[in-house]
């Protein structure tokens, strides 16, 4: 922590939490990958990128509005509502939030904070195994049909090249791992919620895996996996993920918000917009991007805004 000495105490604390969250997420992801066999396979013409057989390269995919249309936390919220995790009067707020995200395609930090707080209060006292089981069901019910086929095909291209592919999401890591497995990916980096004896305590380890914490998680995983980040790729729709995108040698802006689109164009990053089917000015995306693929999504034990009392 000595290298952080020039920061104010508040900034040092926030940075330390990001590092802790990133390291905890990376460790959880590696444990899951070691215990889960890789099942992905693919076919089709091999693109120039990714480089086949480069085992020091990997790909990191943001989830919301990158791999899946809309916010996974709200899709998961629908499933929790169906299972009586919260009351009918909360549904209107959830519906408004989902409509906002789908129309704007933006990550609002305040909304994400409220969703996190709601998640912790909803899952406190529930077993980790219960959330995993529910995640399996909700994946099939609400998320599978909302995957962007082009982005899924990009992930498959990396898998076909023999590279590992990780989801990087603010969703709880246990649920994110369920989704990664269903997608046939290597594993997932996600928010680590504290549990004791397999039961959620309502606290986090570090902070949500969002913004700078994602970059810290990717860096920690790359170190542990002996990856060369200059040969890795990262994909996201949000300017909040610029720290993660800036880590790798092959950053991609997928369905970018306005700030990320501007940033990507300035740095000549590759862009692709699947919301309209049109290519962005700077392409450079593998031909496999147009191929359909199976579904996925992520789940967080997150549903709605906190109830205002």
PDB file of N, CA, C and O in Angstrom, residues 96-153:
ATOM      1  N   UNK A  96     -39.646   0.008 -14.317  1.00  0.00           N
ATOM      2  CA  UNK A  96     -39.140   1.286 -14.805  1.00  0.00           C
ATOM      3  C   UNK A  96     -37.638   1.226 -15.025  1.00  0.00           C
ATOM      4  O   UNK A  96     -37.107   1.717 -16.025  1.00  0.00           O
ATOM      5  N   UNK A  97     -36.919   0.616 -14.111  1.00  0.00           N
ATOM      6  CA  UNK A  97     -35.472   0.508 -14.230  1.00  0.00           C
ATOM      7  C   UNK A  97     -35.069  -0.281 -15.472  1.00  0.00           C
ATOM      8  O   UNK A  97     -34.162   0.105 -16.204  1.00  0.00           O
ATOM      9  N   UNK A  98     -35.746  -1.385 -15.714  1.00  0.00           N
ATOM     10  CA  UNK A  98     -35.413  -2.196 -16.872  1.00  0.00           C
ATOM     11  C   UNK A  98     -35.703  -1.437 -18.159  1.00  0.00           C
ATOM     12  O   UNK A  98     -34.914  -1.476 -19.111  1.00  0.00           O
ATOM     13  N   UNK A  99     -36.827  -0.727 -18.210  1.00  0.00           N
ATOM     14  CA  UNK A  99     -37.151   0.066 -19.396  1.00  0.00           C
ATOM     15  C   UNK A  99     -36.097   1.137 -19.630  1.00  0.00           C
ATOM     16  O   UNK A  99     -35.666   1.375 -20.769  1.00  0.00           O
ATOM     17  N   UNK A 100     -35.642   1.765 -18.562  1.00  0.00           N
ATOM     18  CA  UNK A 100     -34.613   2.799 -18.668  1.00  0.00           C
ATOM     19  C   UNK A 100     -33.326   2.222 -19.248  1.00  0.00           C
ATOM     20  O   UNK A 100     -32.724   2.787 -20.159  1.00  0.00           O
ATOM     21  N   UNK A 101     -32.911   1.090 -18.721  1.00  0.00           N
ATOM     22  CA  UNK A 101     -31.658   0.511 -19.176  1.00  0.00           C
ATOM     23  C   UNK A 101     -31.742   0.088 -20.632  1.00  0.00           C
ATOM     24  O   UNK A 101     -30.821   0.311 -21.420  1.00  0.00           O
ATOM     25  N   UNK A 102     -32.847  -0.498 -21.023  1.00  0.00           N
ATOM     26  CA  UNK A 102     -32.989  -0.965 -22.400  1.00  0.00           C
ATOM     27  C   UNK A 102     -33.011   0.196 -23.377  1.00  0.00           C
ATOM     28  O   UNK A 102     -32.477   0.099 -24.483  1.00  0.00           O
ATOM     29  N   UNK A 103     -33.645   1.293 -22.991  1.00  0.00           N
ATOM     30  CA  UNK A 103     -33.713   2.448 -23.888  1.00  0.00           C
ATOM     31  C   UNK A 103     -32.402   3.223 -23.927  1.00  0.00           C
ATOM     32  O   UNK A 103     -31.948   3.647 -24.989  1.00  0.00           O
ATOM     33  N   UNK A 104     -31.799   3.416 -22.768  1.00  0.00           N
ATOM     34  CA  UNK A 104     -30.594   4.239 -22.701  1.00  0.00           C
ATOM     35  C   UNK A 104     -29.322   3.449 -22.948  1.00  0.00           C
ATOM     36  O   UNK A 104     -28.356   3.972 -23.486  1.00  0.00           O
ATOM     37  N   UNK A 105     -29.341   2.186 -22.557  1.00  0.00           N
ATOM     38  CA  UNK A 105     -28.151   1.373 -22.711  1.00  0.00           C
ATOM     39  C   UNK A 105     -26.985   1.864 -21.880  1.00  0.00           C
ATOM     40  O   UNK A 105     -25.827   1.686 -22.238  1.00  0.00           O
ATOM     41  N   UNK A 106     -27.274   2.520 -20.753  1.00  0.00           N
ATOM     42  CA  UNK A 106     -26.241   3.123 -19.924  1.00  0.00           C
ATOM     43  C   UNK A 106     -26.231   2.499 -18.536  1.00  0.00           C
ATOM     44  O   UNK A 106     -27.262   2.067 -18.031  1.00  0.00           O
ATOM     45  N   UNK A 107     -25.045   2.499 -17.929  1.00  0.00           N
ATOM     46  CA  UNK A 107     -24.928   2.062 -16.556  1.00  0.00           C
ATOM     47  C   UNK A 107     -24.916   3.300 -15.675  1.00  0.00           C
ATOM     48  O   UNK A 107     -23.986   4.098 -15.728  1.00  0.00           O
ATOM     49  N   UNK A 108     -25.937   3.467 -14.877  1.00  0.00           N
ATOM     50  CA  UNK A 108     -26.017   4.599 -13.965  1.00  0.00           C
ATOM     51  C   UNK A 108     -25.425   4.162 -12.629  1.00  0.00           C
ATOM     52  O   UNK A 108     -25.950   3.248 -11.983  1.00  0.00           O
ATOM     53  N   UNK A 109     -24.328   4.793 -12.169  1.00  0.00           N
ATOM     54  CA  UNK A 109     -23.688   4.361 -10.924  1.00  0.00           C
ATOM     55  C   UNK A 109     -24.634   4.362  -9.731  1.00  0.00           C
ATOM     56  O   UNK A 109     -24.563   3.481  -8.875  1.00  0.00           O
ATOM     57  N   UNK A 110     -25.541   5.363  -9.662  1.00  0.00           N
ATOM     58  CA  UNK A 110     -26.477   5.403  -8.542  1.00  0.00           C
ATOM     59  C   UNK A 110     -27.434   4.223  -8.594  1.00  0.00           C
ATOM     60  O   UNK A 110     -27.742   3.609  -7.571  1.00  0.00           O
ATOM     61  N   UNK A 111     -27.903   3.892  -9.803  1.00  0.00           N
ATOM     62  CA  UNK A 111     -28.794   2.737  -9.941  1.00  0.00           C
ATOM     63  C   UNK A 111     -28.059   1.452  -9.547  1.00  0.00           C
ATOM     64  O   UNK A 111     -28.622   0.575  -8.899  1.00  0.00           O
ATOM     65  N   UNK A 112     -26.789   1.338  -9.976  1.00  0.00           N
ATOM     66  CA  UNK A 112     -26.027   0.147  -9.649  1.00  0.00           C
ATOM     67  C   UNK A 112     -25.813   0.042  -8.133  1.00  0.00           C
ATOM     68  O   UNK A 112     -25.866  -1.046  -7.564  1.00  0.00           O
ATOM     69  N   UNK A 113     -25.581   1.170  -7.482  1.00  0.00           N
ATOM     70  CA  UNK A 113     -25.406   1.172  -6.026  1.00  0.00           C
ATOM     71  C   UNK A 113     -26.676   0.714  -5.333  1.00  0.00           C
ATOM     72  O   UNK A 113     -26.648  -0.113  -4.414  1.00  0.00           O
ATOM     73  N   UNK A 114     -27.815   1.230  -5.770  1.00  0.00           N
ATOM     74  CA  UNK A 114     -29.087   0.825  -5.178  1.00  0.00           C
ATOM     75  C   UNK A 114     -29.346  -0.661  -5.414  1.00  0.00           C
ATOM     76  O   UNK A 114     -29.850  -1.369  -4.537  1.00  0.00           O
ATOM     77  N   UNK A 115     -29.002  -1.123  -6.622  1.00  0.00           N
ATOM     78  CA  UNK A 115     -29.208  -2.537  -6.931  1.00  0.00           C
ATOM     79  C   UNK A 115     -28.334  -3.412  -6.035  1.00  0.00           C
ATOM     80  O   UNK A 115     -28.767  -4.455  -5.553  1.00  0.00           O
ATOM     81  N   UNK A 116     -27.106  -2.979  -5.804  1.00  0.00           N
ATOM     82  CA  UNK A 116     -26.216  -3.739  -4.922  1.00  0.00           C
ATOM     83  C   UNK A 116     -26.785  -3.825  -3.517  1.00  0.00           C
ATOM     84  O   UNK A 116     -26.832  -4.898  -2.906  1.00  0.00           O
ATOM     85  N   UNK A 117     -27.236  -2.680  -2.982  1.00  0.00           N
ATOM     86  CA  UNK A 117     -27.779  -2.669  -1.633  1.00  0.00           C
ATOM     87  C   UNK A 117     -29.017  -3.552  -1.529  1.00  0.00           C
ATOM     88  O   UNK A 117     -29.243  -4.242  -0.531  1.00  0.00           O
ATOM     89  N   UNK A 118     -29.825  -3.512  -2.577  1.00  0.00           N
ATOM     90  CA  UNK A 118     -31.014  -4.359  -2.602  1.00  0.00           C
ATOM     91  C   UNK A 118     -30.617  -5.827  -2.609  1.00  0.00           C
ATOM     92  O   UNK A 118     -31.204  -6.653  -1.908  1.00  0.00           O
ATOM     93  N   UNK A 119     -29.586  -6.151  -3.395  1.00  0.00           N
ATOM     94  CA  UNK A 119     -29.129  -7.530  -3.478  1.00  0.00           C
ATOM     95  C   UNK A 119     -28.723  -8.057  -2.124  1.00  0.00           C
ATOM     96  O   UNK A 119     -29.104  -9.146  -1.715  1.00  0.00           O
ATOM     97  N   UNK A 120     -27.941  -7.278  -1.423  1.00  0.00           N
ATOM     98  CA  UNK A 120     -27.434  -7.735  -0.137  1.00  0.00           C
ATOM     99  C   UNK A 120     -28.552  -7.965   0.869  1.00  0.00           C
ATOM    100  O   UNK A 120     -28.534  -8.924   1.637  1.00  0.00           O
ATOM    101  N   UNK A 121     -29.552  -7.073   0.847  1.00  0.00           N
ATOM    102  CA  UNK A 121     -30.656  -7.238   1.790  1.00  0.00           C
ATOM    103  C   UNK A 121     -31.536  -8.421   1.405  1.00  0.00           C
ATOM    104  O   UNK A 121     -32.055  -9.122   2.271  1.00  0.00           O
ATOM    105  N   UNK A 122     -31.679  -8.660   0.106  1.00  0.00           N
ATOM    106  CA  UNK A 122     -32.551  -9.750  -0.352  1.00  0.00           C
ATOM    107  C   UNK A 122     -31.934 -11.113  -0.082  1.00  0.00           C
ATOM    108  O   UNK A 122     -32.619 -12.052   0.319  1.00  0.00           O
ATOM    109  N   UNK A 123     -30.620 -11.239  -0.297  1.00  0.00           N
ATOM    110  CA  UNK A 123     -30.012 -12.562  -0.197  1.00  0.00           C
ATOM    111  C   UNK A 123     -29.477 -12.887   1.191  1.00  0.00           C
ATOM    112  O   UNK A 123     -29.118 -14.036   1.449  1.00  0.00           O
ATOM    113  N   UNK A 124     -29.418 -11.913   2.073  1.00  0.00           N
ATOM    114  CA  UNK A 124     -28.900 -12.176   3.413  1.00  0.00           C
ATOM    115  C   UNK A 124     -29.677 -13.319   4.060  1.00  0.00           C
ATOM    116  O   UNK A 124     -30.908 -13.334   4.095  1.00  0.00           O
ATOM    117  N   UNK A 125     -28.942 -14.303   4.546  1.00  0.00           N
ATOM    118  CA  UNK A 125     -29.567 -15.454   5.188  1.00  0.00           C
ATOM    119  C   UNK A 125     -29.894 -16.588   4.242  1.00  0.00           C
ATOM    120  O   UNK A 125     -30.217 -17.691   4.692  1.00  0.00           O
ATOM    121  N   UNK A 126     -29.819 -16.338   2.934  1.00  0.00           N
ATOM    122  CA  UNK A 126     -30.054 -17.409   1.961  1.00  0.00           C
ATOM    123  C   UNK A 126     -28.766 -18.177   1.708  1.00  0.00           C
ATOM    124  O   UNK A 126     -27.667 -17.630   1.798  1.00  0.00           O
ATOM    125  N   UNK A 127     -28.899 -19.427   1.331  1.00  0.00           N
ATOM    126  CA  UNK A 127     -27.747 -20.261   1.061  1.00  0.00           C
ATOM    127  C   UNK A 127     -27.200 -19.992  -0.338  1.00  0.00           C
ATOM    128  O   UNK A 127     -27.942 -19.713  -1.273  1.00  0.00           O
ATOM    129  N   UNK A 128     -25.889 -20.079  -0.453  1.00  0.00           N
ATOM    130  CA  UNK A 128     -25.230 -19.902  -1.744  1.00  0.00           C
ATOM    131  C   UNK A 128     -25.756 -20.918  -2.746  1.00  0.00           C
ATOM    132  O   UNK A 128     -26.022 -20.599  -3.913  1.00  0.00           O
ATOM    133  N   UNK A 129     -25.933 -22.141  -2.323  1.00  0.00           N
ATOM    134  CA  UNK A 129     -26.419 -23.196  -3.219  1.00  0.00           C
ATOM    135  C   UNK A 129     -27.816 -22.881  -3.747  1.00  0.00           C
ATOM    136  O   UNK A 129     -28.153 -23.222  -4.888  1.00  0.00           O
ATOM    137  N   UNK A 130     -28.633 -22.225  -2.925  1.00  0.00           N
ATOM    138  CA  UNK A 130     -29.979 -21.852  -3.359  1.00  0.00           C
ATOM    139  C   UNK A 130     -29.918 -20.842  -4.498  1.00  0.00           C
ATOM    140  O   UNK A 130     -30.640 -20.963  -5.491  1.00  0.00           O
ATOM    141  N   UNK A 131     -29.046 -19.846  -4.365  1.00  0.00           N
ATOM    142  CA  UNK A 131     -28.919 -18.834  -5.415  1.00  0.00           C
ATOM    143  C   UNK A 131     -28.375 -19.432  -6.697  1.00  0.00           C
ATOM    144  O   UNK A 131     -28.772 -19.041  -7.799  1.00  0.00           O
ATOM    145  N   UNK A 132     -27.475 -20.384  -6.580  1.00  0.00           N
ATOM    146  CA  UNK A 132     -26.959 -21.050  -7.769  1.00  0.00           C
ATOM    147  C   UNK A 132     -28.064 -21.805  -8.494  1.00  0.00           C
ATOM    148  O   UNK A 132     -28.183 -21.745  -9.717  1.00  0.00           O
ATOM    149  N   UNK A 133     -28.876 -22.499  -7.743  1.00  0.00           N
ATOM    150  CA  UNK A 133     -29.977 -23.250  -8.335  1.00  0.00           C
ATOM    151  C   UNK A 133     -30.981 -22.334  -9.006  1.00  0.00           C
ATOM    152  O   UNK A 133     -31.441 -22.589 -10.127  1.00  0.00           O
ATOM    153  N   UNK A 134     -31.310 -21.234  -8.351  1.00  0.00           N
ATOM    154  CA  UNK A 134     -32.233 -20.258  -8.930  1.00  0.00           C
ATOM    155  C   UNK A 134     -31.628 -19.637 -10.184  1.00  0.00           C
ATOM    156  O   UNK A 134     -32.328 -19.398 -11.171  1.00  0.00           O
ATOM    157  N   UNK A 135     -30.323 -19.378 -10.156  1.00  0.00           N
ATOM    158  CA  UNK A 135     -29.664 -18.824 -11.328  1.00  0.00           C
ATOM    159  C   UNK A 135     -29.791 -19.724 -12.541  1.00  0.00           C
ATOM    160  O   UNK A 135     -29.994 -19.247 -13.665  1.00  0.00           O
ATOM    161  N   UNK A 136     -29.688 -21.020 -12.335  1.00  0.00           N
ATOM    162  CA  UNK A 136     -29.865 -21.975 -13.438  1.00  0.00           C
ATOM    163  C   UNK A 136     -31.260 -21.839 -14.053  1.00  0.00           C
ATOM    164  O   UNK A 136     -31.418 -21.806 -15.279  1.00  0.00           O
ATOM    165  N   UNK A 137     -32.268 -21.733 -13.201  1.00  0.00           N
ATOM    166  CA  UNK A 137     -33.645 -21.645 -13.686  1.00  0.00           C
ATOM    167  C   UNK A 137     -33.905 -20.328 -14.408  1.00  0.00           C
ATOM    168  O   UNK A 137     -34.525 -20.301 -15.480  1.00  0.00           O
ATOM    169  N   UNK A 138     -33.436 -19.229 -13.820  1.00  0.00           N
ATOM    170  CA  UNK A 138     -33.706 -17.908 -14.397  1.00  0.00           C
ATOM    171  C   UNK A 138     -32.949 -17.714 -15.697  1.00  0.00           C
ATOM    172  O   UNK A 138     -33.421 -17.021 -16.605  1.00  0.00           O
ATOM    173  N   UNK A 139     -31.796 -18.314 -15.811  1.00  0.00           N
ATOM    174  CA  UNK A 139     -31.068 -18.288 -17.076  1.00  0.00           C
ATOM    175  C   UNK A 139     -31.960 -18.785 -18.212  1.00  0.00           C
ATOM    176  O   UNK A 139     -32.083 -18.155 -19.259  1.00  0.00           O
ATOM    177  N   UNK A 140     -32.596 -19.925 -17.992  1.00  0.00           N
ATOM    178  CA  UNK A 140     -33.468 -20.492 -19.025  1.00  0.00           C
ATOM    179  C   UNK A 140     -34.735 -19.665 -19.224  1.00  0.00           C
ATOM    180  O   UNK A 140     -35.215 -19.518 -20.350  1.00  0.00           O
ATOM    181  N   UNK A 141     -35.277 -19.127 -18.160  1.00  0.00           N
ATOM    182  CA  UNK A 141     -36.555 -18.425 -18.231  1.00  0.00           C
ATOM    183  C   UNK A 141     -36.465 -17.059 -18.901  1.00  0.00           C
ATOM    184  O   UNK A 141     -37.338 -16.683 -19.683  1.00  0.00           O
ATOM    185  N   UNK A 142     -35.413 -16.292 -18.586  1.00  0.00           N
ATOM    186  CA  UNK A 142     -35.398 -14.887 -18.978  1.00  0.00           C
ATOM    187  C   UNK A 142     -34.165 -14.421 -19.752  1.00  0.00           C
ATOM    188  O   UNK A 142     -34.222 -13.412 -20.453  1.00  0.00           O
ATOM    189  N   UNK A 143     -33.048 -15.108 -19.618  1.00  0.00           N
ATOM    190  CA  UNK A 143     -31.804 -14.556 -20.146  1.00  0.00           C
ATOM    191  C   UNK A 143     -31.375 -15.124 -21.489  1.00  0.00           C
ATOM    192  O   UNK A 143     -30.780 -14.416 -22.303  1.00  0.00           O
ATOM    193  N   UNK A 144     -31.660 -16.401 -21.708  1.00  0.00           N
ATOM    194  CA  UNK A 144     -31.126 -17.084 -22.883  1.00  0.00           C
ATOM    195  C   UNK A 144     -31.468 -16.370 -24.185  1.00  0.00           C
ATOM    196  O   UNK A 144     -30.634 -16.249 -25.075  1.00  0.00           O
ATOM    197  N   UNK A 145     -32.676 -15.878 -24.300  1.00  0.00           N
ATOM    198  CA  UNK A 145     -33.117 -15.268 -25.551  1.00  0.00           C
ATOM    199  C   UNK A 145     -32.583 -13.853 -25.746  1.00  0.00           C
ATOM    200  O   UNK A 145     -32.828 -13.247 -26.791  1.00  0.00           O
ATOM    201  N   UNK A 146     -31.873 -13.316 -24.778  1.00  0.00           N
ATOM    202  CA  UNK A 146     -31.430 -11.928 -24.860  1.00  0.00           C
ATOM    203  C   UNK A 146     -29.931 -11.790 -25.158  1.00  0.00           C
ATOM    204  O   UNK A 146     -29.379 -10.710 -25.038  1.00  0.00           O
ATOM    205  N   UNK A 147     -29.302 -12.860 -25.558  1.00  0.00           N
ATOM    206  CA  UNK A 147     -27.890 -12.799 -25.897  1.00  0.00           C
ATOM    207  C   UNK A 147     -27.718 -12.190 -27.285  1.00  0.00           C
ATOM    208  O   UNK A 147     -28.463 -12.497 -28.212  1.00  0.00           O
ATOM    209  N   UNK A 148     -26.722 -11.312 -27.430  1.00  0.00           N
ATOM    210  CA  UNK A 148     -26.373 -10.787 -28.751  1.00  0.00           C
ATOM    211  C   UNK A 148     -25.594 -11.883 -29.479  1.00  0.00           C
ATOM    212  O   UNK A 148     -24.484 -12.233 -29.078  1.00  0.00           O
ATOM    213  N   UNK A 149     -26.140 -12.436 -30.559  1.00  0.00           N
ATOM    214  CA  UNK A 149     -25.435 -13.525 -31.260  1.00  0.00           C
ATOM    215  C   UNK A 149     -24.044 -13.122 -31.733  1.00  0.00           C
ATOM    216  O   UNK A 149     -23.116 -13.930 -31.683  1.00  0.00           O
ATOM    217  N   UNK A 150     -23.874 -11.875 -32.164  1.00  0.00           N
ATOM    218  CA  UNK A 150     -22.565 -11.450 -32.639  1.00  0.00           C
ATOM    219  C   UNK A 150     -21.516 -11.486 -31.556  1.00  0.00           C
ATOM    220  O   UNK A 150     -20.393 -11.955 -31.770  1.00  0.00           O
ATOM    221  N   UNK A 151     -21.863 -10.991 -30.365  1.00  0.00           N
ATOM    222  CA  UNK A 151     -20.897 -10.997 -29.266  1.00  0.00           C
ATOM    223  C   UNK A 151     -20.599 -12.419 -28.826  1.00  0.00           C
ATOM    224  O   UNK A 151     -19.447 -12.766 -28.529  1.00  0.00           O
ATOM    225  N   UNK A 152     -21.621 -13.241 -28.782  1.00  0.00           N
ATOM    226  CA  UNK A 152     -21.413 -14.646 -28.393  1.00  0.00           C
ATOM    227  C   UNK A 152     -20.478 -15.321 -29.387  1.00  0.00           C
ATOM    228  O   UNK A 152     -19.627 -16.141 -29.004  1.00  0.00           O
ATOM    229  N   UNK A 153     -20.597 -14.980 -30.664  1.00  0.00           N
ATOM    230  CA  UNK A 153     -19.721 -15.572 -31.668  1.00  0.00           C
ATOM    231  C   UNK A 153     -18.280 -15.100 -31.501  1.00  0.00           C
ATOM    232  O   UNK A 153     -17.341 -15.854 -31.785  1.00  0.00           O
TER     233      UNK A 153
END
